[in-house]
Amino acid sequence: MPQLAMLPVVILGVLIAAAAAASSRPHPLDPLSAAEITAVRAAVLASPLVPARPLHFHYVGLDEPDKPDVLAYAYGTTTSPSFWHVMPRRALVIARAGGQSHELRVEITTRNASSVASAAAAVSSHAIHRGAGFPAFTLEEQVAAEALAPAYPPFADSVRRRGVRMDDVVCSVLPAGWFGGAVGAGAGAGAGAGAAAGRVAKMQCFVAGDTANYYARPIEGVTLVVDLDRMTIVRYKDRVTYPVPKAEGTDYRAGKAGPPLRGPVPAPGVVVQPEGRGFQIDGHVVRWANWQFHVGFDTRAGAVISLASVHDADTGLWRRVLYRGFVSEVFVPYMDPAEEWYFRTFLDAGETDLGPWAYPLQPGADCPANAAYLDGYSADQDGNPVKARNMMCVFERYAGDVAWRHTESGLPDQLITEVRPDVSLVVRMVVSAGNYDYILDWEFKTSGIIKFSVSLTGLLEVKATPYTHTDEITADAHGTLVSENTLAIYHDHYVTYHLDLDIDGTNNSFVKNVITTRRNTGDPATGGATTPRRSYWTVQREVAETEADGQVGLDTAAGPADLLFVNPGKKTRIGNEVGYRLIPVGATAASVLADDDYPQRRASYTKKQVWVTPYNKSEKWAAGTYADQSTGDDGLAAWSGRNRGIRDEDIVLWYTVGLHHIPYQEDFPVMPTLTGGFELRPSNFFERNPILRARSATTHGHSANCSCDSATAR
Amino acid sequence: MPQLAMLPVVILGVLIAAAAAASSRPHPLDPLSAAEITAVRAAVLASPLVPARPLHFHYVGLDEPDKPDVLAYAYGTTTSPSFWHVMPRRALVIARAGGQSHELRVEITTRNASSVASAAAAVSSHAIHRGAGFPAFTLEEQVAAEALAPAYPPFADSVRRRGVRMDDVVCSVLPAGWFGGAVGAGAGAGAGAGAAAGRVAKMQCFVAGDTANYYARPIEGVTLVVDLDRMTIVRYKDRVTYPVPKAEGTDYRAGKAGPPLRGPVPAPGVVVQPEGRGFQIDGHVVRWANWQFHVGFDTRAGAVISLASVHDADTGLWRRVLYRGFVSEVFVPYMDPAEEWYFRTFLDAGETDLGPWAYPLQPGADCPANAAYLDGYSADQDGNPVKARNMMCVFERYAGDVAWRHTESGLPDQLITEVRPDVSLVVRMVVSAGNYDYILDWEFKTSGIIKFSVSLTGLLEVKATPYTHTDEITADAHGTLVSENTLAIYHDHYVTYHLDLDIDGTNNSFVKNVITTRRNTGDPATGGATTPRRSYWTVQREVAETEADGQVGLDTAAGPADLLFVNPGKKTRIGNEVGYRLIPVGATAASVLADDDYPQRRASYTKKQVWVTPYNKSEKWAAGTYADQSTGDDGLAAWSGRNRGIRDEDIVLWYTVGLHHIPYQEDFPVMPTLTGGFELRPSNFFERNPILRARSATTHGHSANCSCDSATAR
């Protein structure tokens, strides 16, 4: 755990009681507005607590109110007339100044109750992070670091020796990882072999020239280490010279990749909605069919879904499913131990944030024509708000699929066919974290299912090599030769979700319905019967007591199991505990790195796909809050190691979508989408199929799907 | 293996050489036309080889020509001018007569070369099946058997005792399975404890009354055994009386399930194609984008996809991927050992055929508005053709997804976003095999991927019980109480595909790219480096030599692996073997029944998801040709046990999509769709991403997806 030297909480501002209607205020989970970010900046810069300059803002985001307060707000269980007075609107700021990482809480007070265009704020607490690790890089310091290389004479020599024009060179900052030794603010110790002391990063430079796909053209063999606080190159090595791969065949831009394909092309399908969209977006609250939820935005996580509740048509009640969910970390370790590659073990959310890489979505391509778009706001390094336009989209998906159906031919003289088409609601964000693109979908279904999809596309991270044909390869190349002089290095992708499930209430239990083979004993007392059947399986129900029981590898020898989150205090009419279950849908890889390897210690949670922990507001980031050069002392595995009770508690599911990526030539120069994910599916949550009474397509006037075909059964 | 007493081949007809153009003839893989079925019937009935009457047709289908001949036809490698003379058009007939199963080959000769409206045929061979097992039930004998129950006095007593009106009773024939002892034509031995001798089936009766969902209302405790050849009830037992579950809440028909849901409903999406469909159907050949393939139909398998080839835009060549693929078997064992349930271990394809249960698809609901439909023809019990209208659909799917994309922010003063929307082609069949509905999709993608999806929906098979609340359950109930007096019994679904892959040619190898953890030794000779990284993984390539190597359980301790089908005779420019790989997408369950249990012996292949065998035209049905009351002596595991060579051979992939189904209340009374499947993905098959040059959406005039956003990178 990071050691926070907590200073006394100082309330500098006076909270003004506002009499305005709730609708004129932001939802307590709304991300900070531009005005709020501006006010937070002013408050931090005006605070005497952090006098050092320059002061760089590494994180500015909502410090969400305490969960009971938010639940009271959202579900109306408070009776306090002064409710608004005690609901703070607060920001968390992580800043670097004076060589230290500062954590500040800033209270925001809205001056003008009828508008959020103007806000005031005041720092209420300050702490210096004295443990391992650093906050995420700012965009500005990455740009500044990348500008150092061309002006650095030894690098200019390296570029010249390779016959490359410096104008064509593009550099990219890469987190250095941690490989032993103490690292931290003021610690001054070495970051293990091959890394310099302090807040350092490495850089990889490339040749763009005739291609936009500069990742395909690395200047291999060069190690550049930059001190980000001093913004200077602190170590340089040109170890080996390999040919720079050719530009030809690497570009992916329309018109730059050759003429379009010959032969017939598919006719595009366009999704239209003659009755208009079926959803409403009110501020950050989305209402659609039997769902409502809040879509927030966080610089580190990107999209944040909160307070997802589903309407139970049989009871008329809104029922809670998910308090808060977001992508907590993206771990991408590469598998080449070479000097220029061994450290590439990225923690994309913690080291560089996901939000800044969520670029404007392209209407009609990233999202279909019927999509709506949402913006987001982050703070830049100077603390000023930056708008991320169209960084999320929301759309109704109709893929030609079926929500449920049955054809009945067993009744005399009739053939019954009932079909309900499957229309769902998707919230999408695309994160282009350097070379890779992750399409992250949250799909809500009327059946109560939430489906999570991670689609991988974008560009490979490749290594230059002298090889031009596989026949030349005699030793382990650590990758696939995808083009001449181009090795696509083996790697993994682990996208870890933080999902604070609140199944029909706050207190839940984690249940494993283990499928267990039984011999048929012939004894009814043990479930058997005097029949010739020799075996069957049954369900052994195991309720997790502590966090150790909540760690589940999907491939363990314990046997297949349904993994459920149930509310032990709520039962269906016939006595089943209400619940949701987790269903993996591909991409179930877990890490195979050695437990004592440094990157594995930093992301040790990737050894198991499922972790369940008790809710703790501070436990958000699976690889720890200060992930850059982290040492593994903070994060999911450390918290879970306390082995707290998780039965009938407010619990959180952490699920990792994992892929071992052996590249193939098709992935070059840009990779066709590869999708994996999981779904959360109501399992004895409803009394029966919740869309049994869904309207058939006929009532919408575009085609038949009811029992209109009464022809005699064949 | 079934013992076939082969009689001398007798050619009764004279094959007339036809001079007509190829286009006027059926494709050699076309299913039998109505005229051909009529001619086959006449030939069988006219043949002196099977004089016994009645003669019932249990299977009539294409006996496909030998693979080399079909390949020569499809890919034009023959130079013989008499090619047409040696391409037989032949039917396989399996008929029951005189208490025996007869296998007949029937040569079809088209009299009128300009039309297939009239055909002639002649039996060319005849064999009597003397091994275990029987052909699939006919629809007519199921209807006849179901009519026996109401007229059977002991059953009438049972119904009366339960206070049920006989008019409301509906019965359903269930295969009896095999539980020891010899079974077969003329064998006369008992079919194990609890079953009578000969070709018997069991029946389950239900109460329909006020609901179309009679499966929800079983008359529990009654065992009815019917001899299908003698069409008489041979055993009856009313063992125990449980309440018949109520009708209320079980119906799923629009208007019968209560008023539609309150509250907002999703607005339907309609897929439109302003430029028209992008595919052509010419007879049974489908051409779309860079794919072409043949869609056939077989009574047992349903849809059959053949000769799937993908166009390589870089070389201008059509390249072979799949010679022939279909669903070989659907194994659904239930997990209750009770007298009335232990035998429910269905082999849906082999025992009852899939084709007859593929009812007309509902336009706009089962398939989107832009779909085209295909019919199929089967023979009825009398051998006459029966048209299955709209039993398959073909449509272009646009689900709002992305084929590939990248946003590049690393280049100075520009932000590049390139996105290609993902439009794919789906061939869909829905099999409503009694209570369950299987939506079976073949999805072809321009990236060369073929994705296979099995979506489960329909009605549960439930058991009546005295329980009305889970508190009353003290022993293993073998299922979930989903409503009062209603237990949904635990069961599995195993959908097994036969996929004769021909990756860029006939001879292929099966390769496991096993992901293997290595310690970093620091020794470059073993792939290490003198860096602080302690571990990495690499790929250990294992080429399967024999069928034993081709049996792969996805959860084995051997570690994760990419499973590839490569053509060892074809390499990419840079030396990688061309191949496709198998990617499971959920639903990876394998059977956990005891190896010595009877149903497991009959479907022993379900212990492993992947089997690879050398191509053998006769090896089509994973649970054997005569699956009804089969004993496990024929089928995939028996063939594979010969341990033939599979390296650089014509090989077949058998893949099983598997689900352990613990029912939940939401699955009642009709189950929201649950989908699993797998994809076959080109892996070093193409030199590079084959859709790199795919047209962007802009060129189709409906929206932008190219690098039109050149705003400065944030």
PDB file of C-alpha atoms in Angstrom, chain B residues 518-698:
ATOM      1  CA  ARG B 518      10.821 -20.051 -20.169  1.00  0.00           C
ATOM      2  CA  ARG B 519      13.201 -18.744 -17.526  1.00  0.00           C
ATOM      3  CA  ASN B 520      15.439 -16.017 -18.877  1.00  0.00           C
ATOM      4  CA  THR B 521      18.809 -17.735 -18.644  1.00  0.00           C
ATOM      5  CA  GLY B 522      20.752 -14.773 -19.930  1.00  0.00           C
ATOM      6  CA  ASP B 523      22.080 -17.026 -22.671  1.00  0.00           C
ATOM      7  CA  PRO B 524      21.196 -15.784 -26.150  1.00  0.00           C
ATOM      8  CA  ALA B 525      21.690 -19.288 -27.530  1.00  0.00           C
ATOM      9  CA  THR B 526      18.563 -20.394 -25.718  1.00  0.00           C
ATOM     10  CA  GLY B 527      16.670 -17.223 -26.487  1.00  0.00           C
ATOM     11  CA  GLY B 528      17.663 -15.388 -23.324  1.00  0.00           C
ATOM     12  CA  ALA B 529      19.354 -12.054 -22.744  1.00  0.00           C
ATOM     13  CA  THR B 530      21.354 -10.484 -19.936  1.00  0.00           C
ATOM     14  CA  THR B 531      18.462  -8.384 -18.751  1.00  0.00           C
ATOM     15  CA  PRO B 532      16.625  -8.430 -15.426  1.00  0.00           C
ATOM     16  CA  ARG B 533      13.532  -9.977 -16.961  1.00  0.00           C
ATOM     17  CA  ARG B 534      13.122 -13.390 -15.343  1.00  0.00           C
ATOM     18  CA  SER B 535      10.646 -15.148 -17.598  1.00  0.00           C
ATOM     19  CA  TYR B 536       8.796 -14.991 -20.876  1.00  0.00           C
ATOM     20  CA  TRP B 537       6.764 -17.372 -22.950  1.00  0.00           C
ATOM     21  CA  THR B 538       7.525 -18.718 -26.348  1.00  0.00           C
ATOM     22  CA  VAL B 539       5.849 -20.985 -28.853  1.00  0.00           C
ATOM     23  CA  GLN B 540       6.628 -24.668 -29.050  1.00  0.00           C
ATOM     24  CA  ARG B 541       5.375 -26.011 -32.347  1.00  0.00           C
ATOM     25  CA  GLU B 542       4.002 -29.546 -32.265  1.00  0.00           C
ATOM     26  CA  VAL B 543       2.856 -31.200 -35.463  1.00  0.00           C
ATOM     27  CA  ALA B 544       0.340 -33.972 -34.894  1.00  0.00           C
ATOM     28  CA  GLU B 545       1.515 -37.251 -36.382  1.00  0.00           C
ATOM     29  CA  THR B 546      -1.428 -39.523 -35.724  1.00  0.00           C
ATOM     30  CA  GLU B 547      -5.019 -39.348 -34.573  1.00  0.00           C
ATOM     31  CA  ALA B 548      -4.005 -39.696 -30.931  1.00  0.00           C
ATOM     32  CA  ASP B 549      -2.245 -36.333 -31.274  1.00  0.00           C
ATOM     33  CA  GLY B 550      -5.387 -34.969 -32.877  1.00  0.00           C
ATOM     34  CA  GLN B 551      -7.529 -35.449 -29.756  1.00  0.00           C
ATOM     35  CA  VAL B 552      -7.348 -32.241 -27.758  1.00  0.00           C
ATOM     36  CA  GLY B 553      -9.190 -31.247 -24.623  1.00  0.00           C
ATOM     37  CA  LEU B 554      -9.158 -27.489 -24.292  1.00  0.00           C
ATOM     38  CA  ASP B 555      -8.567 -27.638 -20.539  1.00  0.00           C
ATOM     39  CA  THR B 556      -5.650 -30.039 -20.502  1.00  0.00           C
ATOM     40  CA  ALA B 557      -2.581 -29.352 -18.441  1.00  0.00           C
ATOM     41  CA  ALA B 558      -0.477 -29.130 -21.609  1.00  0.00           C
ATOM     42  CA  GLY B 559      -0.900 -25.378 -21.456  1.00  0.00           C
ATOM     43  CA  PRO B 560      -2.600 -22.913 -23.734  1.00  0.00           C
ATOM     44  CA  ALA B 561      -2.046 -23.329 -27.442  1.00  0.00           C
ATOM     45  CA  ASP B 562      -3.117 -21.976 -30.774  1.00  0.00           C
ATOM     46  CA  LEU B 563      -4.551 -24.881 -32.775  1.00  0.00           C
ATOM     47  CA  LEU B 564      -3.797 -24.578 -36.472  1.00  0.00           C
ATOM     48  CA  PHE B 565      -4.537 -26.352 -39.699  1.00  0.00           C
ATOM     49  CA  VAL B 566      -1.689 -25.691 -42.076  1.00  0.00           C
ATOM     50  CA  ASN B 567      -0.752 -26.702 -45.564  1.00  0.00           C
ATOM     51  CA  PRO B 568       2.826 -27.912 -45.208  1.00  0.00           C
ATOM     52  CA  GLY B 569       3.256 -27.663 -48.958  1.00  0.00           C
ATOM     53  CA  LYS B 570       2.423 -23.972 -49.175  1.00  0.00           C
ATOM     54  CA  LYS B 571       4.336 -21.136 -47.602  1.00  0.00           C
ATOM     55  CA  THR B 572       4.029 -17.397 -47.594  1.00  0.00           C
ATOM     56  CA  ARG B 573       6.614 -15.221 -49.297  1.00  0.00           C
ATOM     57  CA  ILE B 574       8.584 -15.015 -46.066  1.00  0.00           C
ATOM     58  CA  GLY B 575       8.297 -18.716 -45.278  1.00  0.00           C
ATOM     59  CA  ASN B 576       5.386 -19.258 -42.901  1.00  0.00           C
ATOM     60  CA  GLU B 577       3.165 -22.260 -43.591  1.00  0.00           C
ATOM     61  CA  VAL B 578      -0.252 -21.120 -44.739  1.00  0.00           C
ATOM     62  CA  GLY B 579      -2.945 -21.982 -42.245  1.00  0.00           C
ATOM     63  CA  TYR B 580      -6.107 -21.297 -40.351  1.00  0.00           C
ATOM     64  CA  ARG B 581      -6.513 -21.465 -36.609  1.00  0.00           C
ATOM     65  CA  LEU B 582      -9.369 -22.479 -34.367  1.00  0.00           C
ATOM     66  CA  ILE B 583     -10.528 -19.933 -31.782  1.00  0.00           C
ATOM     67  CA  PRO B 584     -13.174 -21.092 -29.303  1.00  0.00           C
ATOM     68  CA  VAL B 585     -15.691 -18.378 -28.407  1.00  0.00           C
ATOM     69  CA  GLY B 586     -17.385 -19.555 -25.232  1.00  0.00           C
ATOM     70  CA  ALA B 587     -19.259 -22.847 -24.728  1.00  0.00           C
ATOM     71  CA  THR B 588     -16.180 -25.017 -24.283  1.00  0.00           C
ATOM     72  CA  ALA B 589     -17.686 -27.635 -21.973  1.00  0.00           C
ATOM     73  CA  ALA B 590     -16.717 -31.304 -22.327  1.00  0.00           C
ATOM     74  CA  SER B 591     -18.672 -34.207 -20.948  1.00  0.00           C
ATOM     75  CA  VAL B 592     -18.070 -35.197 -17.327  1.00  0.00           C
ATOM     76  CA  LEU B 593     -20.064 -38.440 -17.422  1.00  0.00           C
ATOM     77  CA  ALA B 594     -18.233 -41.611 -16.414  1.00  0.00           C
ATOM     78  CA  ASP B 595     -16.403 -43.261 -19.300  1.00  0.00           C
ATOM     79  CA  ASP B 596     -18.206 -46.535 -18.689  1.00  0.00           C
ATOM     80  CA  ASP B 597     -21.659 -45.015 -18.640  1.00  0.00           C
ATOM     81  CA  TYR B 598     -23.775 -46.094 -21.584  1.00  0.00           C
ATOM     82  CA  PRO B 599     -24.594 -42.666 -23.038  1.00  0.00           C
ATOM     83  CA  GLN B 600     -20.942 -41.685 -22.732  1.00  0.00           C
ATOM     84  CA  ARG B 601     -19.900 -44.805 -24.643  1.00  0.00           C
ATOM     85  CA  ARG B 602     -22.315 -43.831 -27.407  1.00  0.00           C
ATOM     86  CA  ALA B 603     -20.980 -40.250 -27.565  1.00  0.00           C
ATOM     87  CA  SER B 604     -17.493 -40.794 -26.212  1.00  0.00           C
ATOM     88  CA  TYR B 605     -16.094 -38.078 -28.486  1.00  0.00           C
ATOM     89  CA  THR B 606     -17.693 -35.472 -26.200  1.00  0.00           C
ATOM     90  CA  LYS B 607     -14.860 -35.912 -23.698  1.00  0.00           C
ATOM     91  CA  LYS B 608     -12.631 -33.757 -25.912  1.00  0.00           C
ATOM     92  CA  GLN B 609     -13.585 -30.704 -27.904  1.00  0.00           C
ATOM     93  CA  VAL B 610     -11.181 -31.287 -30.784  1.00  0.00           C
ATOM     94  CA  TRP B 611     -10.582 -34.404 -32.868  1.00  0.00           C
ATOM     95  CA  VAL B 612      -8.658 -34.579 -36.117  1.00  0.00           C
ATOM     96  CA  THR B 613      -9.058 -37.584 -38.394  1.00  0.00           C
ATOM     97  CA  PRO B 614      -7.945 -38.421 -41.907  1.00  0.00           C
ATOM     98  CA  TYR B 615     -10.685 -37.844 -44.449  1.00  0.00           C
ATOM     99  CA  ASN B 616     -12.816 -40.876 -45.119  1.00  0.00           C
ATOM    100  CA  LYS B 617     -15.994 -40.368 -47.072  1.00  0.00           C
ATOM    101  CA  SER B 618     -17.917 -42.770 -44.865  1.00  0.00           C
ATOM    102  CA  GLU B 619     -16.968 -41.068 -41.590  1.00  0.00           C
ATOM    103  CA  LYS B 620     -19.650 -38.425 -41.295  1.00  0.00           C
ATOM    104  CA  TRP B 621     -21.661 -39.033 -38.152  1.00  0.00           C
ATOM    105  CA  ALA B 622     -19.815 -38.621 -34.898  1.00  0.00           C
ATOM    106  CA  ALA B 623     -22.088 -41.003 -33.010  1.00  0.00           C
ATOM    107  CA  GLY B 624     -22.277 -43.493 -35.868  1.00  0.00           C
ATOM    108  CA  THR B 625     -24.624 -43.875 -38.809  1.00  0.00           C
ATOM    109  CA  TYR B 626     -27.199 -45.927 -36.881  1.00  0.00           C
ATOM    110  CA  ALA B 627     -27.438 -43.770 -33.793  1.00  0.00           C
ATOM    111  CA  ASP B 628     -30.790 -44.889 -32.413  1.00  0.00           C
ATOM    112  CA  GLN B 629     -29.994 -47.490 -29.720  1.00  0.00           C
ATOM    113  CA  SER B 630     -26.370 -47.432 -30.848  1.00  0.00           C
ATOM    114  CA  THR B 631     -23.795 -49.094 -28.616  1.00  0.00           C
ATOM    115  CA  GLY B 632     -20.784 -46.909 -29.328  1.00  0.00           C
ATOM    116  CA  ASP B 633     -19.069 -49.372 -31.663  1.00  0.00           C
ATOM    117  CA  ASP B 634     -19.339 -46.938 -34.577  1.00  0.00           C
ATOM    118  CA  GLY B 635     -18.438 -43.257 -34.606  1.00  0.00           C
ATOM    119  CA  LEU B 636     -15.669 -40.756 -34.151  1.00  0.00           C
ATOM    120  CA  ALA B 637     -13.907 -42.313 -31.173  1.00  0.00           C
ATOM    121  CA  ALA B 638     -13.900 -45.746 -32.820  1.00  0.00           C
ATOM    122  CA  TRP B 639     -12.424 -44.372 -36.035  1.00  0.00           C
ATOM    123  CA  SER B 640      -9.873 -42.263 -34.209  1.00  0.00           C
ATOM    124  CA  GLY B 641      -8.853 -45.305 -32.182  1.00  0.00           C
ATOM    125  CA  ARG B 642      -7.206 -46.705 -35.295  1.00  0.00           C
ATOM    126  CA  ASN B 643      -4.646 -43.941 -34.813  1.00  0.00           C
ATOM    127  CA  ARG B 644      -4.077 -43.287 -38.489  1.00  0.00           C
ATOM    128  CA  GLY B 645      -1.539 -40.783 -39.735  1.00  0.00           C
ATOM    129  CA  ILE B 646      -2.815 -37.211 -40.016  1.00  0.00           C
ATOM    130  CA  ARG B 647       0.355 -35.322 -40.938  1.00  0.00           C
ATOM    131  CA  ASP B 648       0.312 -33.899 -44.454  1.00  0.00           C
ATOM    132  CA  GLU B 649      -2.908 -35.756 -45.163  1.00  0.00           C
ATOM    133  CA  ASP B 650      -6.434 -34.813 -46.128  1.00  0.00           C
ATOM    134  CA  ILE B 651      -7.715 -34.176 -42.606  1.00  0.00           C
ATOM    135  CA  VAL B 652     -11.020 -33.388 -40.955  1.00  0.00           C
ATOM    136  CA  LEU B 653     -11.618 -31.246 -37.883  1.00  0.00           C
ATOM    137  CA  TRP B 654     -14.389 -32.292 -35.513  1.00  0.00           C
ATOM    138  CA  TYR B 655     -15.186 -29.555 -33.060  1.00  0.00           C
ATOM    139  CA  THR B 656     -17.766 -29.718 -30.304  1.00  0.00           C
ATOM    140  CA  VAL B 657     -19.483 -26.638 -28.918  1.00  0.00           C
ATOM    141  CA  GLY B 658     -20.452 -27.687 -25.399  1.00  0.00           C
ATOM    142  CA  LEU B 659     -22.560 -26.287 -22.596  1.00  0.00           C
ATOM    143  CA  HIS B 660     -23.335 -27.587 -19.147  1.00  0.00           C
ATOM    144  CA  HIS B 661     -26.797 -26.239 -18.618  1.00  0.00           C
ATOM    145  CA  ILE B 662     -27.821 -25.551 -15.053  1.00  0.00           C
ATOM    146  CA  PRO B 663     -31.239 -23.992 -15.678  1.00  0.00           C
ATOM    147  CA  TYR B 664     -32.309 -20.795 -13.922  1.00  0.00           C
ATOM    148  CA  GLN B 665     -35.756 -19.322 -13.550  1.00  0.00           C
ATOM    149  CA  GLU B 666     -35.165 -16.906 -16.446  1.00  0.00           C
ATOM    150  CA  ASP B 667     -34.985 -19.912 -18.772  1.00  0.00           C
ATOM    151  CA  PHE B 668     -38.653 -20.571 -18.026  1.00  0.00           C
ATOM    152  CA  PRO B 669     -41.049 -20.684 -19.771  1.00  0.00           C
ATOM    153  CA  VAL B 670     -38.899 -19.842 -22.811  1.00  0.00           C
ATOM    154  CA  MET B 671     -35.182 -19.304 -22.657  1.00  0.00           C
ATOM    155  CA  PRO B 672     -33.398 -16.091 -23.663  1.00  0.00           C
ATOM    156  CA  THR B 673     -30.809 -16.961 -26.280  1.00  0.00           C
ATOM    157  CA  LEU B 674     -27.446 -18.211 -25.031  1.00  0.00           C
ATOM    158  CA  THR B 675     -24.694 -18.275 -27.644  1.00  0.00           C
ATOM    159  CA  GLY B 676     -21.387 -20.083 -27.974  1.00  0.00           C
ATOM    160  CA  GLY B 677     -19.235 -21.085 -30.878  1.00  0.00           C
ATOM    161  CA  PHE B 678     -15.852 -20.775 -32.484  1.00  0.00           C
ATOM    162  CA  GLU B 679     -14.111 -19.204 -35.391  1.00  0.00           C
ATOM    163  CA  LEU B 680     -11.675 -20.360 -38.010  1.00  0.00           C
ATOM    164  CA  ARG B 681      -9.285 -17.520 -38.670  1.00  0.00           C
ATOM    165  CA  PRO B 682      -6.674 -17.218 -41.398  1.00  0.00           C
ATOM    166  CA  SER B 683      -3.241 -17.425 -39.786  1.00  0.00           C
ATOM    167  CA  ASN B 684      -0.385 -16.857 -42.191  1.00  0.00           C
ATOM    168  CA  PHE B 685      -2.854 -17.860 -44.903  1.00  0.00           C
ATOM    169  CA  PHE B 686      -2.648 -14.436 -46.483  1.00  0.00           C
ATOM    170  CA  GLU B 687       0.540 -12.443 -46.923  1.00  0.00           C
ATOM    171  CA  ARG B 688      -1.003  -9.637 -44.908  1.00  0.00           C
ATOM    172  CA  ASN B 689      -4.351  -8.360 -43.666  1.00  0.00           C
ATOM    173  CA  PRO B 690      -6.565  -9.343 -46.615  1.00  0.00           C
ATOM    174  CA  ILE B 691      -8.930  -6.429 -46.075  1.00  0.00           C
ATOM    175  CA  LEU B 692      -6.242  -3.800 -45.767  1.00  0.00           C
ATOM    176  CA  ARG B 693      -7.550  -2.301 -48.984  1.00  0.00           C
ATOM    177  CA  ALA B 694     -11.232  -2.760 -48.221  1.00  0.00           C
ATOM    178  CA  ARG B 695     -13.251   0.227 -49.278  1.00  0.00           C
ATOM    179  CA  SER B 696     -14.099   2.639 -46.538  1.00  0.00           C
ATOM    180  CA  ALA B 697     -17.720   3.374 -45.844  1.00  0.00           C
ATOM    181  CA  THR B 698     -17.522   6.800 -47.487  1.00  0.00           C
TER     182      THR B 698
END
